């Protein structure tokens, strides 16, 4: 290997003559700045203009509406980020000036927190060296500032805002991300970081799943045993909650808390067993499972408790919406309680569904009393349900459609479950209101938007970012941009840039896997090799991981799988290479593509060898044994396939059968990771059998 | 280039036959675990034992002394880290059990916070599959836990504590790190992170430089205008300070606050100009400079103010020591104030030094009253000073020596200034009490230890970690380990492992430069190329950067220089390669070393070409133009030197002169970065001129 490397080096030396390069500096002029559209989400209208604005220390910003502290902070934050990106010292005096190069005007500056009905539109003009941002509300202006930062381009030795006119408004008003610290606690820093990322891609609802069988994650001053006995010390204080809400509001993000009931509620009962349908005692659950523990919906004391609790939470959370979960309540603890069975008979409640509907009706009355509108998962959709309840869809989209037909507003989630490891393309293709939707125009209006959901069973603070980002940005674009924006290739091109922007914001989706691999490999050089391997893999999906690992809330999170990411670029890259090679008609092009492909497969072989060395030094690399062994075999499949294609020889049936067998074994879930390159390899293999 | 690469790949394929590797799994047995000493700092005594302890879910920990919450938390934290490192689910029940595999016994569990006089010794035994940790105090036990975590080794598919006996105690009791948020604020997270890193290498004092001309960084409830007008909103609340002290105590780290006076005090005067020697008005300084602003030491009201202020701070900070700075007071504002001049005449104070000595005496009385011992920089050392005042050395070590001879305890700092960009080797070699010290045994006892100092002019929260670590670990070892431990090569070997351990702890010295370069390069692949370039560079030192950049507290921190680090491994690597080549006598060895060296130089050429592409896309790479242009020239110097050596030809005088000129131009400070490979290249070049 060393020898080959030297040959290559020598060749290079010959090509270079004396070995001296000449540095060609690019001297650019402002008028040359060509706009490269990397915006995400794409704005609803964009056209080119003339006269880019150079970013320089002379730039002056005027903020009309600086009386609103949220707006003022958002503007300063944007200027700080601009400064950090360009290293140009930016003047942050926002006082009106005649010579403003960045002029921000907001019509209504009265808002103190975002609401569902807010106007989020804005317009942005870069023209004749000046930038104007105009919005109806402070939240529209915040979106405009994010777009402005996404516009920054470099040319030569300078940074510019290219000349464009943008008029932008979202397609859906509810663009959410759900976090689930109920199952595994997520640090305050993680929540704040996530809010930064959300704001960057114009997501505007953090749905906060705060209570679960495994933990009650919020301080209650009225019922302190909820967090004291139900959280094992891992909960958000009310002061932290207020800080998080303030942070979210300052970024135009609503916070909708979820208190899951009547099921998923074991942690409530540790301190207050009297709420439960069975006497207990209860303990915080240390396994992941659907439990029978459930509230007793037949006792008035339950509603009295909830009334007080909702009252406390209604004051803490300013948003008009409150989520009561309502999912996966199996009714077993109800039917095992004679008093509850009697109650059902007395009230003509034929089954547990009917009893849950009864519970929901009473809960909704309480929420109304405290000024809140109710949101719940599919299961709460029952004929008796009041029409203003919002249904969040997590089963098939027929639930969303049925809900709308019954007059309910709905939120689309099922295809956006991040732990199902759908590719960005798959999530991007899933439209809450696809072309040909059976809903009438009036019914369609009830579809409020959607939510990417990050359930907590298999993540921790360490890995949450790398599971959420950048894929959630594809969902954000689906929910913000016009339906007609759906070029997947272009989305992926922009997603790569977006991923780097999130990295700059402090999201750890790139740095944590790198650090993790560095720890396993013991050096950056080793980590680079390991990263090449993991770039061909992705985590198995939620169900498979649960099955293989029996993941519990105590399972350490930090194995190789935790440092792989869903939908890595290698899948698309190999696919493109194989298609380019197979479809090339020009012989020189075909040779070039063949060499590229051979390069790739030889690289796999090289890395396989490196991996063995690394595995000998680290148990957590060693344990991914079968996957490591498959890599050189897959490389060989590729190299040999090319051999057959180049020599116009059909392979033997035995060889083909062996390779097919290899591909199917490699496609089996194992060791918590799946290869993402098998479909492409299969295309290449199939090509060898065509005459 | 591509072609050469392909040749290499083909060659590889030939070597590999069918292209299939065979995975060799290593099956290890517990008794095989060979101890590899990567401990840092090195313990005072270590010997091998028998019977390593395997880390498994069956491991049970017993903590005798669990009544001390600091100790209990420290033990749980250590077990959490062990779990994260090994991904083995660790039982964290600390109740006494007969079958304990990890037995922790502490004699005195009464301590609530660390003090200068604490006993920090511990012993650690891994024998017959069991681990015993014994310490006199909870703080000794904390050190033992850190050592235990550093012992973890992998073998085959398992993790082990290798069998050793360690008895350890520090050489010096004061092992500090100074942080300076006065000049540029550092976030609470940064402080907490730094405490984690300090604990990992057994540093035990955070010297917190809280007030400066550029900012008053701590809330005062007695004098709220101090932080309200003196900090531009960037200060630590008392609640945060308490949190930080608590965090530090839980890691055996004392916090010594510094309130610099009578100079370096502009920020005090913004709110309280009556304290100053001149009427003002004052504003927080936005340049880095030695200012004339100084307290008025002639008015009783000054001491009354300080009395109240010290009283407030004495309660907040539990440590017995308080630092009053005392450095760089130039006396100009004193001599310009007739009332002060008159006072000096009346009191027979012949110059500003004498007036400062007068001030120090009065300040010391106040500190004593509040139960604090005074610490100050060299300048406070005056004959009248009370003997129990501690002198921190930042001029030549003669100040330390003089101080000790006058009976003062001293702290050694000068050679540990991190922003002077000394190599780890240089700092490691600097001993507070070197062999042949002129101090008597009694005087030597007054040397308490030392402090690595991280001044704030040229760093920000973003870059602080990469300036502190891993170099501060070399200082930590100098201060903890026996004087006889001073093998620099071995230190560097262990420093590399330590660096990775700090990375695992969440210190960002590796991840932030990586992220920074990724942002500049626009991709991980580009960042790897850029990192190769920056690995040959280090930041210019403090004085040069100030001169080139006119760095101010407002200067953005995030250029290329900020993502280079001091003393990168490339310096030692190239040095080793060049010496190995020049000294090889066996022809085959010489050829091997020559090829390695050629590899390196050709890699420089390759990267030069990549850099030009990257520079065309990013102004912050483009701006390091001369350094980029020098790289291929330096590579060419190397390649051509080898050519002359191999052909036994003496180069022309013109060529040699040209290369010497190149080296001296490359050695000039410029573009904020210095090459670290020039000394080695010079050795190679000189070799060509020897017959």
Short mmCIF file of N, CA and C in Angstrom, two decimals, chain B residues 500-555:
data_model
loop_
_atom_site.label_atom_id
_atom_site.label_comp_id
_atom_site.label_asym_id
_atom_site.label_seq_id
_atom_site.Cartn_x
_atom_site.Cartn_y
_atom_site.Cartn_z
N UNK B 500 -7.70 13.24 24.60
CA UNK B 500 -8.91 12.50 24.24
C UNK B 500 -9.84 12.33 25.44
N UNK B 501 -9.27 12.15 26.61
CA UNK B 501 -10.11 12.02 27.81
C UNK B 501 -10.85 13.32 28.09
N UNK B 502 -10.16 14.43 27.89
CA UNK B 502 -10.80 15.73 28.10
C UNK B 502 -11.91 15.93 27.07
N UNK B 503 -11.67 15.47 25.87
CA UNK B 503 -12.67 15.51 24.80
C UNK B 503 -13.93 14.72 25.22
N UNK B 504 -13.72 13.57 25.81
CA UNK B 504 -14.86 12.76 26.25
C UNK B 504 -15.64 13.45 27.36
N UNK B 505 -14.95 14.24 28.15
CA UNK B 505 -15.59 14.97 29.25
C UNK B 505 -16.44 16.13 28.76
N UNK B 506 -16.31 16.47 27.50
CA UNK B 506 -17.09 17.58 26.97
C UNK B 506 -16.28 18.85 26.76
N UNK B 507 -14.98 18.80 27.04
CA UNK B 507 -14.12 19.95 26.71
C UNK B 507 -14.08 20.06 25.19
N UNK B 508 -14.10 21.28 24.67
CA UNK B 508 -14.29 21.46 23.23
C UNK B 508 -12.99 21.79 22.48
N UNK B 509 -11.84 21.48 23.11
CA UNK B 509 -10.57 21.87 22.46
C UNK B 509 -10.34 21.16 21.14
N UNK B 510 -10.94 19.99 20.95
CA UNK B 510 -10.81 19.31 19.67
C UNK B 510 -12.00 19.60 18.76
N UNK B 511 -13.19 19.61 19.34
CA UNK B 511 -14.38 19.73 18.49
C UNK B 511 -14.58 21.14 17.94
N UNK B 512 -14.24 22.16 18.71
CA UNK B 512 -14.48 23.52 18.21
C UNK B 512 -13.56 23.88 17.04
N UNK B 513 -12.25 23.63 17.13
CA UNK B 513 -11.45 23.89 15.93
C UNK B 513 -11.95 23.10 14.72
N UNK B 514 -12.36 21.86 14.96
CA UNK B 514 -12.90 21.06 13.85
C UNK B 514 -14.13 21.72 13.25
N UNK B 515 -15.02 22.16 14.13
CA UNK B 515 -16.23 22.81 13.65
C UNK B 515 -15.88 24.12 12.92
N UNK B 516 -14.95 24.87 13.49
CA UNK B 516 -14.56 26.12 12.86
C UNK B 516 -14.02 25.91 11.45
N UNK B 517 -13.15 24.91 11.32
CA UNK B 517 -12.56 24.65 10.00
C UNK B 517 -13.62 24.11 9.04
N UNK B 518 -14.55 23.32 9.58
CA UNK B 518 -15.64 22.81 8.73
C UNK B 518 -16.47 23.97 8.20
N UNK B 519 -16.69 24.96 9.05
CA UNK B 519 -17.47 26.13 8.61
C UNK B 519 -16.71 26.89 7.52
N UNK B 520 -15.41 27.04 7.68
CA UNK B 520 -14.64 27.77 6.67
C UNK B 520 -14.54 26.97 5.37
N UNK B 521 -14.35 25.67 5.51
CA UNK B 521 -14.13 24.84 4.32
C UNK B 521 -15.44 24.42 3.66
N UNK B 522 -16.50 24.46 4.40
CA UNK B 522 -17.81 24.14 3.82
C UNK B 522 -18.13 22.66 3.75
N UNK B 523 -17.25 21.81 4.27
CA UNK B 523 -17.54 20.36 4.30
C UNK B 523 -16.51 19.70 5.20
N UNK B 524 -16.81 18.47 5.61
CA UNK B 524 -15.85 17.73 6.42
C UNK B 524 -14.61 17.37 5.62
N UNK B 525 -14.82 17.05 4.34
CA UNK B 525 -13.67 16.69 3.51
C UNK B 525 -12.74 17.90 3.37
N UNK B 526 -13.33 19.05 3.10
CA UNK B 526 -12.53 20.27 2.99
C UNK B 526 -11.86 20.61 4.32
N UNK B 527 -12.59 20.38 5.40
CA UNK B 527 -12.05 20.69 6.73
C UNK B 527 -10.84 19.83 7.03
N UNK B 528 -10.86 18.58 6.58
CA UNK B 528 -9.72 17.70 6.83
C UNK B 528 -8.48 18.25 6.13
N UNK B 529 -8.66 18.78 4.93
CA UNK B 529 -7.52 19.37 4.21
C UNK B 529 -7.02 20.62 4.91
N UNK B 530 -7.97 21.44 5.29
CA UNK B 530 -7.61 22.67 5.99
C UNK B 530 -6.91 22.34 7.32
N UNK B 531 -7.40 21.30 7.98
CA UNK B 531 -6.82 20.90 9.26
C UNK B 531 -5.38 20.44 9.08
N UNK B 532 -5.10 19.85 7.93
CA UNK B 532 -3.72 19.45 7.68
C UNK B 532 -2.82 20.68 7.63
N UNK B 533 -3.31 21.72 6.97
CA UNK B 533 -2.56 23.00 6.91
C UNK B 533 -2.42 23.60 8.31
N UNK B 534 -3.53 23.73 9.03
CA UNK B 534 -3.46 24.39 10.33
C UNK B 534 -2.64 23.56 11.33
N UNK B 535 -2.52 22.27 11.09
CA UNK B 535 -1.73 21.44 12.01
C UNK B 535 -0.25 21.80 11.93
N UNK B 536 0.15 22.53 10.88
CA UNK B 536 1.55 22.97 10.75
C UNK B 536 1.76 24.35 11.34
N UNK B 537 0.67 24.94 11.84
CA UNK B 537 0.72 26.32 12.31
C UNK B 537 0.35 26.40 13.78
N UNK B 538 0.72 27.50 14.41
CA UNK B 538 0.15 27.80 15.71
C UNK B 538 -0.09 29.30 15.79
N UNK B 539 -0.94 29.73 16.71
CA UNK B 539 -1.21 31.16 16.83
C UNK B 539 0.07 31.90 17.21
N UNK B 540 0.23 33.10 16.69
CA UNK B 540 1.35 33.92 17.18
C UNK B 540 1.09 34.21 18.66
N UNK B 541 2.14 34.62 19.36
CA UNK B 541 1.95 34.81 20.80
C UNK B 541 1.18 36.10 21.09
N UNK B 542 0.86 36.26 22.34
CA UNK B 542 0.04 37.37 22.82
C UNK B 542 0.48 38.73 22.28
N UNK B 543 1.79 39.03 22.43
CA UNK B 543 2.25 40.36 22.05
C UNK B 543 2.14 40.59 20.55
N UNK B 544 2.52 39.59 19.79
CA UNK B 544 2.49 39.72 18.34
C UNK B 544 1.04 39.86 17.85
N UNK B 545 0.14 39.10 18.42
CA UNK B 545 -1.24 39.20 17.96
C UNK B 545 -1.81 40.58 18.25
N UNK B 546 -1.51 41.07 19.45
CA UNK B 546 -1.98 42.41 19.79
C UNK B 546 -1.46 43.43 18.79
N UNK B 547 -0.21 43.28 18.40
CA UNK B 547 0.42 44.23 17.49
C UNK B 547 -0.19 44.12 16.09
N UNK B 548 -0.34 42.90 15.61
CA UNK B 548 -0.85 42.72 14.24
C UNK B 548 -2.32 43.07 14.11
N UNK B 549 -3.09 42.66 15.13
CA UNK B 549 -4.54 42.72 14.97
C UNK B 549 -5.17 43.90 15.71
N UNK B 550 -4.41 44.53 16.61
CA UNK B 550 -4.99 45.52 17.50
C UNK B 550 -6.25 44.93 18.14
N UNK B 551 -6.11 43.73 18.62
CA UNK B 551 -7.24 43.00 19.21
C UNK B 551 -7.92 43.84 20.28
N UNK B 552 -9.20 43.98 20.18
CA UNK B 552 -9.97 44.69 21.20
C UNK B 552 -11.00 43.75 21.80
N UNK B 553 -11.63 44.16 22.88
CA UNK B 553 -12.66 43.28 23.45
C UNK B 553 -13.84 43.06 22.48
N UNK B 554 -13.91 43.86 21.42
CA UNK B 554 -15.00 43.70 20.45
C UNK B 554 -14.58 42.89 19.22
N UNK B 555 -13.29 42.68 19.04
CA UNK B 555 -12.82 41.94 17.86
C UNK B 555 -13.52 40.57 17.79
#
